[in-house]
PDB file of C-alpha atoms and ligand atoms in Angstrom:
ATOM      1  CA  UNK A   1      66.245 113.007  21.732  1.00 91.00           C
ATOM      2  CA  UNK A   2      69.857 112.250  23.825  1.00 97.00           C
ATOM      3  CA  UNK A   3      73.069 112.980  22.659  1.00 98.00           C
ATOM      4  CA  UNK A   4      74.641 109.608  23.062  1.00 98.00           C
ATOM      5  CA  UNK A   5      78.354 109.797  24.103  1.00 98.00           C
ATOM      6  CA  UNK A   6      80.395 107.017  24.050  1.00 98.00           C
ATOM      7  CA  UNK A   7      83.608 106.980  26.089  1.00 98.00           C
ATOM      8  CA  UNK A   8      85.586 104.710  24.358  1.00 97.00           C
ATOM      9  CA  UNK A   9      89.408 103.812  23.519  1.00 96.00           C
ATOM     10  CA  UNK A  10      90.928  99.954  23.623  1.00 94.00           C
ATOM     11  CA  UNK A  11      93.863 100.822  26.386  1.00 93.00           C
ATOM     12  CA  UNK A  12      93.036  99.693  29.806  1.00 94.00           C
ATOM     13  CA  UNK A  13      93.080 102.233  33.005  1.00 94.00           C
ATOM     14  CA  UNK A  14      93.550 105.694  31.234  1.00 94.00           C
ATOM     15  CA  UNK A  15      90.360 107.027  32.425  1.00 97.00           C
ATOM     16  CA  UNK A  16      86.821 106.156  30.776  1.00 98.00           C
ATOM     17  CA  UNK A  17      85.168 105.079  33.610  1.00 98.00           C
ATOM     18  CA  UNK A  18      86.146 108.779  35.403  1.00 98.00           C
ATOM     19  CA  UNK A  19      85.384 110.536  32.512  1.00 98.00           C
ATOM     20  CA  UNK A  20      81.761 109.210  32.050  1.00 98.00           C
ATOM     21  CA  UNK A  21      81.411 109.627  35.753  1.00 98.00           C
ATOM     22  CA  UNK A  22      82.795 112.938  35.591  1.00 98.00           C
ATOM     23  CA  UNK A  23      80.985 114.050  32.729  1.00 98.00           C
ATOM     24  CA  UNK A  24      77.920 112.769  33.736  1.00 98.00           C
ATOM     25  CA  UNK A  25      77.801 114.764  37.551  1.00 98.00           C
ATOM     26  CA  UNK A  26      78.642 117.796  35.277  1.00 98.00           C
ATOM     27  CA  UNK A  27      75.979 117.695  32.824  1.00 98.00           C
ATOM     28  CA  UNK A  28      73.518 116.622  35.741  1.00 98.00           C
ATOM     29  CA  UNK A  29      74.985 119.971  37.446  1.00 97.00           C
ATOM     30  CA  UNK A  30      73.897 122.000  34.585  1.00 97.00           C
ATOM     31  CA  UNK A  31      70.658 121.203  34.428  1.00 97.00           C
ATOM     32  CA  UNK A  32      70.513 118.621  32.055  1.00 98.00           C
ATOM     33  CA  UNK A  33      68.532 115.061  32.229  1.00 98.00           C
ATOM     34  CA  UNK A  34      71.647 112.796  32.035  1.00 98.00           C
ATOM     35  CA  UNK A  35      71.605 108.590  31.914  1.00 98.00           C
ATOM     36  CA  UNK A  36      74.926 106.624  32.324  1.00 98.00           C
ATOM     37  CA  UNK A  37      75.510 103.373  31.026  1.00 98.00           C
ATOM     38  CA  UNK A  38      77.765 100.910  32.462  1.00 98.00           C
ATOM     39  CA  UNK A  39      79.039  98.562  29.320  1.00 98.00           C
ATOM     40  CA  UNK A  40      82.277  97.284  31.238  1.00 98.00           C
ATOM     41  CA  UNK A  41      81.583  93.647  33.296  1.00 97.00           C
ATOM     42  CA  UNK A  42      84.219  94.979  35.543  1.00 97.00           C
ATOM     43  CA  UNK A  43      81.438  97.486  36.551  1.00 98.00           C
ATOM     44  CA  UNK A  44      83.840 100.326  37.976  1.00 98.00           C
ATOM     45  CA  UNK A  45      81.073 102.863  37.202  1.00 98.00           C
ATOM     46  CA  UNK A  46      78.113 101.652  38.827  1.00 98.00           C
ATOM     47  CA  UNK A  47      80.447 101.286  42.297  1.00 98.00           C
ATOM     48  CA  UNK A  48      81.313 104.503  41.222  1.00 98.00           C
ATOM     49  CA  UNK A  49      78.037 106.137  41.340  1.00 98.00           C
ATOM     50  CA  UNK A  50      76.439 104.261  44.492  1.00 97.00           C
ATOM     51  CA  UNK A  51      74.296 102.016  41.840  1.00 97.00           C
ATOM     52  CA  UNK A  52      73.321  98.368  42.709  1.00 96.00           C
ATOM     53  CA  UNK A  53      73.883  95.319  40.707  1.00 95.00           C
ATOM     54  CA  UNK A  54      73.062  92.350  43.056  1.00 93.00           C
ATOM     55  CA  UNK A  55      70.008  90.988  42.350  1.00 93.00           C
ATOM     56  CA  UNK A  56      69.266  93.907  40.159  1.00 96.00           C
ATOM     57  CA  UNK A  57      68.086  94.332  36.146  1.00 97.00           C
ATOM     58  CA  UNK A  58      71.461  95.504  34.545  1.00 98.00           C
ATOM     59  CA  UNK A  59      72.732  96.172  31.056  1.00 98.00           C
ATOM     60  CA  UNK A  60      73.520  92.340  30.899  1.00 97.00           C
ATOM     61  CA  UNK A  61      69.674  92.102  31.307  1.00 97.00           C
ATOM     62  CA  UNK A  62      68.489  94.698  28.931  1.00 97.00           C
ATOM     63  CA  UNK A  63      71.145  93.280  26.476  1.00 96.00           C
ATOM     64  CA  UNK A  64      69.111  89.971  26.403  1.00 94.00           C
ATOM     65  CA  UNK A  65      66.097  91.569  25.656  1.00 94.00           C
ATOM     66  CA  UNK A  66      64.769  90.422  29.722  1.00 96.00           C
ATOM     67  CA  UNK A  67      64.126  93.750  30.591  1.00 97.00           C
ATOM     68  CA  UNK A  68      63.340  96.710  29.063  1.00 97.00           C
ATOM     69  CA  UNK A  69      65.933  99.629  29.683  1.00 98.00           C
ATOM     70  CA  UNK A  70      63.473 101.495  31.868  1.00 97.00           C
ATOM     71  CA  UNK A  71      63.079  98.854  33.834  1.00 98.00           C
ATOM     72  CA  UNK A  72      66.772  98.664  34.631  1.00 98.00           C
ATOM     73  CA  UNK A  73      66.908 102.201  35.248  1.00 98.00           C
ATOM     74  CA  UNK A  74      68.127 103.525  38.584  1.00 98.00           C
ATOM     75  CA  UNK A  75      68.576 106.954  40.427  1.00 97.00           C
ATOM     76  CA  UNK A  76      72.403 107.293  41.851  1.00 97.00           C
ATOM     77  CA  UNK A  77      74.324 109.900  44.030  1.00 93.00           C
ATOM     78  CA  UNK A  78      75.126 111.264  40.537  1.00 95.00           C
ATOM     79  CA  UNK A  79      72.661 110.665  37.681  1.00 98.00           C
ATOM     80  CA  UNK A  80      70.080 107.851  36.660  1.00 98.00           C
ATOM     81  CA  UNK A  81      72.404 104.985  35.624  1.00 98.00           C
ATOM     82  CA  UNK A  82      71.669 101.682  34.113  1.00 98.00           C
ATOM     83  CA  UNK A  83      74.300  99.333  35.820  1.00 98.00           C
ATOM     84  CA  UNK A  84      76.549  96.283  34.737  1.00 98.00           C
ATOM     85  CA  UNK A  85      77.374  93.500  36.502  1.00 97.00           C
ATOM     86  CA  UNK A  86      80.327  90.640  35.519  1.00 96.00           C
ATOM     87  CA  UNK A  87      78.141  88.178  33.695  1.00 95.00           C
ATOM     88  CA  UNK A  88      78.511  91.154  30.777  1.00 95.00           C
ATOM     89  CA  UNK A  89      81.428  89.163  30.248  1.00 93.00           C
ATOM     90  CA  UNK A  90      79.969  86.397  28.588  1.00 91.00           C
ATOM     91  CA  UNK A  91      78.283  88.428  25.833  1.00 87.00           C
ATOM     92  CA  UNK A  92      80.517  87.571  23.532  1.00 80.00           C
ATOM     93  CA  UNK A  93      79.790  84.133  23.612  1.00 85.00           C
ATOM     94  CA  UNK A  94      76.185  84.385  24.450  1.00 89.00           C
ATOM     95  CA  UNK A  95      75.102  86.430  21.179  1.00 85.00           C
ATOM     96  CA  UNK A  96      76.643  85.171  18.203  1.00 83.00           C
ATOM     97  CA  UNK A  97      73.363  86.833  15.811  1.00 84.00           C
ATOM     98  CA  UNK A  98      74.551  88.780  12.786  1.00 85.00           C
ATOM     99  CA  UNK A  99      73.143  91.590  14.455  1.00 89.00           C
ATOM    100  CA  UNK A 100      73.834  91.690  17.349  1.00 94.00           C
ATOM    101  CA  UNK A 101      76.244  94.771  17.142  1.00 96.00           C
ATOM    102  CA  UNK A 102      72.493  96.277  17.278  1.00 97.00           C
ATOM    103  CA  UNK A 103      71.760  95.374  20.874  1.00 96.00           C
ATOM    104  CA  UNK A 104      72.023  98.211  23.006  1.00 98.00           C
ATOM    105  CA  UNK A 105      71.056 100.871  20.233  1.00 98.00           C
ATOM    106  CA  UNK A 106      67.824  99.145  20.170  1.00 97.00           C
ATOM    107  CA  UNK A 107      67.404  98.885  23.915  1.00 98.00           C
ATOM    108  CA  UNK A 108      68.003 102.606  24.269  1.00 98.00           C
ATOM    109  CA  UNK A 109      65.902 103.865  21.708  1.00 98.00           C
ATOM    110  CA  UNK A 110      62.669 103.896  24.067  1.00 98.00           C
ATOM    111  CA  UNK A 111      63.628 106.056  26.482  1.00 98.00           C
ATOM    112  CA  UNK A 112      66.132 107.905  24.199  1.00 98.00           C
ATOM    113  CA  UNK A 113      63.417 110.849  24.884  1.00 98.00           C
ATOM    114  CA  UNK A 114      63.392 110.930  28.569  1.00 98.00           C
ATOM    115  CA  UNK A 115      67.075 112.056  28.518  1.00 98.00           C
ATOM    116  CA  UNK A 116      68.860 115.115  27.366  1.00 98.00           C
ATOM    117  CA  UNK A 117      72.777 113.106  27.191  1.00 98.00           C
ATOM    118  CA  UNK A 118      73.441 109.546  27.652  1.00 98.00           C
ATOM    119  CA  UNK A 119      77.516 108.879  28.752  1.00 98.00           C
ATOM    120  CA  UNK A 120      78.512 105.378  27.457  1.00 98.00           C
ATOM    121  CA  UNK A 121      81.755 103.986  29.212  1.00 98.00           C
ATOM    122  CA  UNK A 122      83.206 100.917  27.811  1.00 98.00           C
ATOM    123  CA  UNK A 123      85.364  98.407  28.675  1.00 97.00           C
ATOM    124  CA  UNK A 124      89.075  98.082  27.509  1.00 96.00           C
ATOM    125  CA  UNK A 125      89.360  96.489  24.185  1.00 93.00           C
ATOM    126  CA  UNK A 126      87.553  96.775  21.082  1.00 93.00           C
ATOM    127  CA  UNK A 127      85.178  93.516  21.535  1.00 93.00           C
ATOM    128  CA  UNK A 128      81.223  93.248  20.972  1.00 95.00           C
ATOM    129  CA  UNK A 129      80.580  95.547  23.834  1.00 96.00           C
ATOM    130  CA  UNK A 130      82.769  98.217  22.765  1.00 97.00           C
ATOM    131  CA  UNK A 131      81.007  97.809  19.156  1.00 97.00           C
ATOM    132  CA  UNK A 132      77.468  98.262  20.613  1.00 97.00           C
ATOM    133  CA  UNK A 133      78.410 101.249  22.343  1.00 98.00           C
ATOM    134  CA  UNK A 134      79.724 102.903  18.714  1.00 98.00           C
ATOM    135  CA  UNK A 135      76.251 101.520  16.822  1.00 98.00           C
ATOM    136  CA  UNK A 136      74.290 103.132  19.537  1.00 98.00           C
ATOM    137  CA  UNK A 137      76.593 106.354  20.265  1.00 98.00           C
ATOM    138  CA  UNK A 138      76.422 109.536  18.298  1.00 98.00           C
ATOM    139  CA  UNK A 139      79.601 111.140  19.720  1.00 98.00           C
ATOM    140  CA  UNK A 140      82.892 109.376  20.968  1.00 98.00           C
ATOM    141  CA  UNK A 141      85.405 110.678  23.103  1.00 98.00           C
ATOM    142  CA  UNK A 142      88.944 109.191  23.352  1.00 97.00           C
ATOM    143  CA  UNK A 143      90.305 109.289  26.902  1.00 96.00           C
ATOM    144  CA  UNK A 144      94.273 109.122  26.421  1.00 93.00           C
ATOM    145  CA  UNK A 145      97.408 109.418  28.501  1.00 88.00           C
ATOM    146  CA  UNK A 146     100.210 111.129  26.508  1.00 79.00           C
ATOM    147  CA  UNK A 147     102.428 108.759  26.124  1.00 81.00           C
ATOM    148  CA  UNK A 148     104.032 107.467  22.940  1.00 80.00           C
ATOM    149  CA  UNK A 149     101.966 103.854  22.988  1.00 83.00           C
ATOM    150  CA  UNK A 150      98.520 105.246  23.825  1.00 83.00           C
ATOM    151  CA  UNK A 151      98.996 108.020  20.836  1.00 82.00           C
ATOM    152  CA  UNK A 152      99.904 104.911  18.683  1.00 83.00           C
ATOM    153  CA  UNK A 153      96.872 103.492  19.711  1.00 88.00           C
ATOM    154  CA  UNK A 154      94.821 105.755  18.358  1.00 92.00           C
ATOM    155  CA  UNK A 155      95.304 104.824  14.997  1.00 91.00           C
ATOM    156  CA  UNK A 156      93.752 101.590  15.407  1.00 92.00           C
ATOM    157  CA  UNK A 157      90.934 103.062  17.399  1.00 95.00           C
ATOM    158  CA  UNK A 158      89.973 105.381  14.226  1.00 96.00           C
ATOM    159  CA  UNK A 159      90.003 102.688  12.051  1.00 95.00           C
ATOM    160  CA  UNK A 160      87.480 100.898  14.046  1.00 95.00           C
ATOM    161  CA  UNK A 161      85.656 103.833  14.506  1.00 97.00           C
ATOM    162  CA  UNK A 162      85.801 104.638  10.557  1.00 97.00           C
ATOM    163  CA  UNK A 163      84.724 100.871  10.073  1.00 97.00           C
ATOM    164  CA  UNK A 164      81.369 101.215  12.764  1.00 97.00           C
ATOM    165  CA  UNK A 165      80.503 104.338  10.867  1.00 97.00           C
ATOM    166  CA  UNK A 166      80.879 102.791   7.423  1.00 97.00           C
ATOM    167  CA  UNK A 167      79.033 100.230   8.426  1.00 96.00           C
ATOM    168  CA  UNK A 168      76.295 100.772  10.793  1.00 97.00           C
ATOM    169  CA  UNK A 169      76.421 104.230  12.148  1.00 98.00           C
ATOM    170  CA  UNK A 170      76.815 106.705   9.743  1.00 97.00           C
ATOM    171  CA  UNK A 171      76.284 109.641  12.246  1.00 95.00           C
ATOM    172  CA  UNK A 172      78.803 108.848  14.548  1.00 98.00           C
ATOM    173  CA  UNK A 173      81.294 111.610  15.023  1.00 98.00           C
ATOM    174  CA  UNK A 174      84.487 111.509  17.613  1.00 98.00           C
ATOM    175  CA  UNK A 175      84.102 114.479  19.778  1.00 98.00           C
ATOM    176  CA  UNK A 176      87.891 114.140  19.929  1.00 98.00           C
ATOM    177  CA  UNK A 177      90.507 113.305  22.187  1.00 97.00           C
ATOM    178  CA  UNK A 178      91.275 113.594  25.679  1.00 97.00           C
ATOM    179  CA  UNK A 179      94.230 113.504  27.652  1.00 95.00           C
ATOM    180  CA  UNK A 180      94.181 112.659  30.657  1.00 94.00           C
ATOM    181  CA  UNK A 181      96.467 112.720  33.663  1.00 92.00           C
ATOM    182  CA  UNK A 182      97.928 114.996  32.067  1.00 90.00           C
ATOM    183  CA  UNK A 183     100.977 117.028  33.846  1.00 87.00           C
ATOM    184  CA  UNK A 184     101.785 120.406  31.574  1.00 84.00           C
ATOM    185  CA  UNK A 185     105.222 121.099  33.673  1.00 87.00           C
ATOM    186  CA  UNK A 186     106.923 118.007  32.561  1.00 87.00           C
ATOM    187  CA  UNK A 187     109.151 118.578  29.003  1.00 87.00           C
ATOM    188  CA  UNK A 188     108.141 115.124  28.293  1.00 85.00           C
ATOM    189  CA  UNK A 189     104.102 115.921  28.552  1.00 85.00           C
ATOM    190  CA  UNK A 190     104.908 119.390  26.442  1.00 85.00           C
ATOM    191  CA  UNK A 191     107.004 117.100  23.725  1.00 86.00           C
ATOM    192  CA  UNK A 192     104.369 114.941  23.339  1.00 86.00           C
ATOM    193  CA  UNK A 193     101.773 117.120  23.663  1.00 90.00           C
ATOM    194  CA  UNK A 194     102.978 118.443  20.210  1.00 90.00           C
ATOM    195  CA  UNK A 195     102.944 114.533  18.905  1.00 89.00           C
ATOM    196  CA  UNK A 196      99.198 114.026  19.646  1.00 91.00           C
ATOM    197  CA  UNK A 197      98.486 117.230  18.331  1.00 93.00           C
ATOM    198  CA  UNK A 198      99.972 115.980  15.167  1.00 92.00           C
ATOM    199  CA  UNK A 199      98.641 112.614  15.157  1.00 92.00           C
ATOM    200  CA  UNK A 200      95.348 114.100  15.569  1.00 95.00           C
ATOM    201  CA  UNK A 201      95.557 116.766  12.905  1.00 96.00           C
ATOM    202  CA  UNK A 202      96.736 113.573  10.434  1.00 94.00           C
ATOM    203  CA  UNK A 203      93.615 112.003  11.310  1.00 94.00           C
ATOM    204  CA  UNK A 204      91.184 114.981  11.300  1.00 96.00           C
ATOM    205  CA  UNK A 205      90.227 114.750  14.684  1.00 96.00           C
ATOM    206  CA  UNK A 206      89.685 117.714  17.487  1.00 98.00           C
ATOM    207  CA  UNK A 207      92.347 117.111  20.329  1.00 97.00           C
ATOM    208  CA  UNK A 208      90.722 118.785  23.012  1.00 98.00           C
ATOM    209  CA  UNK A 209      91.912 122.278  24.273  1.00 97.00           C
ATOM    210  CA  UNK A 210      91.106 120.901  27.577  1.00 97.00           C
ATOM    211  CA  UNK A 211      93.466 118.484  29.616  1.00 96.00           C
ATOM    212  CA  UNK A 212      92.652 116.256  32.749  1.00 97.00           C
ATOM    213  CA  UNK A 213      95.198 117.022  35.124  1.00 95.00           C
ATOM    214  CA  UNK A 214      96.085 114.365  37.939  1.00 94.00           C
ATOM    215  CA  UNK A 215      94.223 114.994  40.832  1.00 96.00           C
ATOM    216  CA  UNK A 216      93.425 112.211  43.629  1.00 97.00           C
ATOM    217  CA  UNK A 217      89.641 113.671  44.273  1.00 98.00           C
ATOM    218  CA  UNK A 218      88.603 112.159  41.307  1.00 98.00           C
ATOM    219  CA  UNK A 219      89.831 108.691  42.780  1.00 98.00           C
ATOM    220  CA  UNK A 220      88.344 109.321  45.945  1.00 98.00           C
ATOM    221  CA  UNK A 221      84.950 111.010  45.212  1.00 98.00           C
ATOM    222  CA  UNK A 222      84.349 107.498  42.814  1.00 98.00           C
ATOM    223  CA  UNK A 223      85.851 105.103  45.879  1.00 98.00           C
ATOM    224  CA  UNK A 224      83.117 107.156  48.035  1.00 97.00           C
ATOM    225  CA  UNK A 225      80.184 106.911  45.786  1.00 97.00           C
ATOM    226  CA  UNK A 226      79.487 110.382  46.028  1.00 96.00           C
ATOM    227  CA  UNK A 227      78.232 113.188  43.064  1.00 97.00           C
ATOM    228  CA  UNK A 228      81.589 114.865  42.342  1.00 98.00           C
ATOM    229  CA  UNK A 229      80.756 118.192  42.526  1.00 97.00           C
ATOM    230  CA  UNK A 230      79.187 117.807  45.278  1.00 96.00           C
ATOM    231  CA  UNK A 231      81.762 116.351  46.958  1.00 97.00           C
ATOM    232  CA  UNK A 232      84.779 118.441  45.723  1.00 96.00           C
ATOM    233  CA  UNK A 233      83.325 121.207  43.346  1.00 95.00           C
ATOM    234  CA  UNK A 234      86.578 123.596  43.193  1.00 97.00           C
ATOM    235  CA  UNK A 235      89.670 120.270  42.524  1.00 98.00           C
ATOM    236  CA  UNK A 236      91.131 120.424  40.073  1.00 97.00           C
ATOM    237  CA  UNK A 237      89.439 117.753  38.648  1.00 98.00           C
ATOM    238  CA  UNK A 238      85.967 118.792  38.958  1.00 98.00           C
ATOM    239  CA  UNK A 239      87.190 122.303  37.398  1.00 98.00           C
ATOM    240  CA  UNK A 240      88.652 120.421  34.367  1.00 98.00           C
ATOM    241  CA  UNK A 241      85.672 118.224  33.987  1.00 98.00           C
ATOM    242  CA  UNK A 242      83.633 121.570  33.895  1.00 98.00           C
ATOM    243  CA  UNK A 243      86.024 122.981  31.443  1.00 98.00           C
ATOM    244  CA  UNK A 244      85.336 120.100  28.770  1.00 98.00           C
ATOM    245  CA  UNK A 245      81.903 119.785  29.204  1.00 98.00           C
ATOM    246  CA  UNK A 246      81.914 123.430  28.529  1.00 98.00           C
ATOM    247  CA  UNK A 247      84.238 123.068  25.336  1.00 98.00           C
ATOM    248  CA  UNK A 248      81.936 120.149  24.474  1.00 98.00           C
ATOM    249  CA  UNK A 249      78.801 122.586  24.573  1.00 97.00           C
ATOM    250  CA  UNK A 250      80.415 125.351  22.831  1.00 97.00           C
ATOM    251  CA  UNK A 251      81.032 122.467  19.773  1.00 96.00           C
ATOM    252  CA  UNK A 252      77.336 121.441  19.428  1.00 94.00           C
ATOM    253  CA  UNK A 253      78.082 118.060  22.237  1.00 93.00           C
TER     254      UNK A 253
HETATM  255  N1  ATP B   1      92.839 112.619  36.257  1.00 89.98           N
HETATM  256  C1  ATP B   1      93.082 111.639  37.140  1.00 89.98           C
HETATM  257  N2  ATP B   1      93.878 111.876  38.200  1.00 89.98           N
HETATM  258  C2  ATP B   1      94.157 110.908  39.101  1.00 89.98           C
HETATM  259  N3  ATP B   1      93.675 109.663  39.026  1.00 89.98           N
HETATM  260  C3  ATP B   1      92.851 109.358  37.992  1.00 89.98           C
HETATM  261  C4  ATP B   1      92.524 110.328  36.998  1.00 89.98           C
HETATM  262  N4  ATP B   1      91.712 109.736  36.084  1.00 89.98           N
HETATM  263  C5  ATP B   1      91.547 108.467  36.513  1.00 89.98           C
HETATM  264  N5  ATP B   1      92.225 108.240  37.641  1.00 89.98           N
HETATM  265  C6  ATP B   1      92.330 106.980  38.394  1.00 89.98           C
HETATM  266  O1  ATP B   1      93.033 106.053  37.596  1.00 89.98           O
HETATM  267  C7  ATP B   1      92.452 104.762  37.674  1.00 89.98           C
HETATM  268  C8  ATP B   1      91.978 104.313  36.291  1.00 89.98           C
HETATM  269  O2  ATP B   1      90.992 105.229  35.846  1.00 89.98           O
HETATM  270  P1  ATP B   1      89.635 104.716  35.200  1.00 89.98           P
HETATM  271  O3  ATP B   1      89.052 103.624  36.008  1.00 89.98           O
HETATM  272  O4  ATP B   1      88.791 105.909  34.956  1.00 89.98           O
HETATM  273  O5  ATP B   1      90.227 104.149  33.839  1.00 89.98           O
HETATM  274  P2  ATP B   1      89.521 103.213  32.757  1.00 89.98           P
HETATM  275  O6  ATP B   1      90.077 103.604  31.442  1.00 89.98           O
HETATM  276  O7  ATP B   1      88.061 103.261  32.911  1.00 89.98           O
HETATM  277  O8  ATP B   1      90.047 101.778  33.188  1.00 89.98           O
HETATM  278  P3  ATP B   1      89.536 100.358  32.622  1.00 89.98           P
HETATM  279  O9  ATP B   1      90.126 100.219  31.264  1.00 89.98           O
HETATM  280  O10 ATP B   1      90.050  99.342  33.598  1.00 89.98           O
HETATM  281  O11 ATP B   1      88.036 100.405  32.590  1.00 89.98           O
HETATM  282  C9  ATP B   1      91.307 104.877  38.686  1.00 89.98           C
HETATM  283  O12 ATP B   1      91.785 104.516  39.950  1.00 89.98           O
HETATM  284  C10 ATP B   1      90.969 106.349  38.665  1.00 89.98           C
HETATM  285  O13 ATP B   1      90.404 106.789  39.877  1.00 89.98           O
HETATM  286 MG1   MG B   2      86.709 101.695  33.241  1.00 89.98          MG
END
């Protein structure tokens, strides 16, 4: 059965979308059957990957029980990949069930065997989507920049989190957090370095040995649809990538 890994955290443009891109060309690289899973309407991951959404079955599809997530399934430059499209965006209006927090953890379950890791990435904001992807994930990981309003963030992310797995996951775990863009020679990154390493240890959660340094191939390798490490296998960014998927591994993810 997948490991389902949610990418997840409620701040805008810190680097979900290029983690479960990233993440997802790595664990392709190693072998591994890997599906990616666009929850954001804004779609930045599909573009990302070279998928299709025109005309296409997407996640807004599967969500509404019109087609079944095979169906919707596609092969990418990068990994099989079950795209989004805008109309996502009226979900939350569209679905007002009691259960529909259930929605994509049901739609995956079928072909939960045909994969060895499913990457999750969500929009910004902790909304409907966001909440299927935590029902349906067994792992989160918390992209974050370090600075003093995305640590702060955090808090509010683990209560949500805490409140999913009370709820309606019980086996979700966060795989912990990552910085990102993350630039070790400034005294500002190093000082607050030391503040998300105590705002994780408050919160019992892994802050992950591995940072994402700031490296444009990342940005372009997505803006050219191509399989990062195929396209740039020794930046800095795919090395990093590699590095956390490793640490990941080495922690049972
Ligand atoms: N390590 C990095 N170095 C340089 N640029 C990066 C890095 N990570 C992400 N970016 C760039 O920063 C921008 C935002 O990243 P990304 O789209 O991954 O964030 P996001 O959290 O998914 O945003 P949103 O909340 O809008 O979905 C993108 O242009 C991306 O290419
Ligand atoms: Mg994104």
């Amino acid at each position: 059965m997948a490991k389902i890994i949610a990418v997840l955290t409620q701040k805008g443009g810190v680097g979900k979308t290029t983690t479960a891109y990233a993440l997802s060309s790595v664990y392709h690289s190693k072998g591994y059957r890997v599906l990616a899973v666009d929850m954001d309407p804004q779609h930045n991951l599909s573009l990302g990957m070279g998928g299709e959404w025109e005309e296409r079955a997407t996640i807004y599809h599967v969500l509404k029980n019109e087609v079944s997530a095979r169906f919707a399934v596609q092969r990418t430059a990068v990994t099989d990949l079950i795209p989004s499209t805008t109309t996502l965006s009226g979900i939350e209006l569209e679905f007002t069930g009691r259960d529909r927090q259930f929605l994509l953890k049901r739609a995956l379950e079928p072909i939960e065997g045909n994969y060895d890791y499913m990457f999750i990435d969500c929009p910004p904001g902790l909304g409907i989507l966001s909440t299927n992807a935590l029902v349906a994930a067994n792992y989160v990981i918390i992209p974050t920049l370090s600075d003093l309003y995305s640590l702060q963030g955090l808090v509010e992310l683990y209560e949500t989190i805490s409140f999913v797995k009370g709820q309606d996951n019980p086996s979700l775990e966060i795989a912990g957090v990552l910085l990102a863009r993350y630039d070790g020679r400034t005294k500002l990154a190093r000082e607050l370095l030391g503040t998300a390493q105590m705002v994780c240890e408050n919160l019992n959660i892994h802050l992950f040995k591995t940072k994402i340094r700031s490296c444009i191939t990342l940005t372009e390798a997505q803006n050219m649809q191509c399989d990062l490490l195929k396209y740039a296998r020794y930046s800095n960014g795919a090395l990093d990538y590699t590095a956390l998927a490793n640490e990941m591994i080495s922690r049972g993810v």
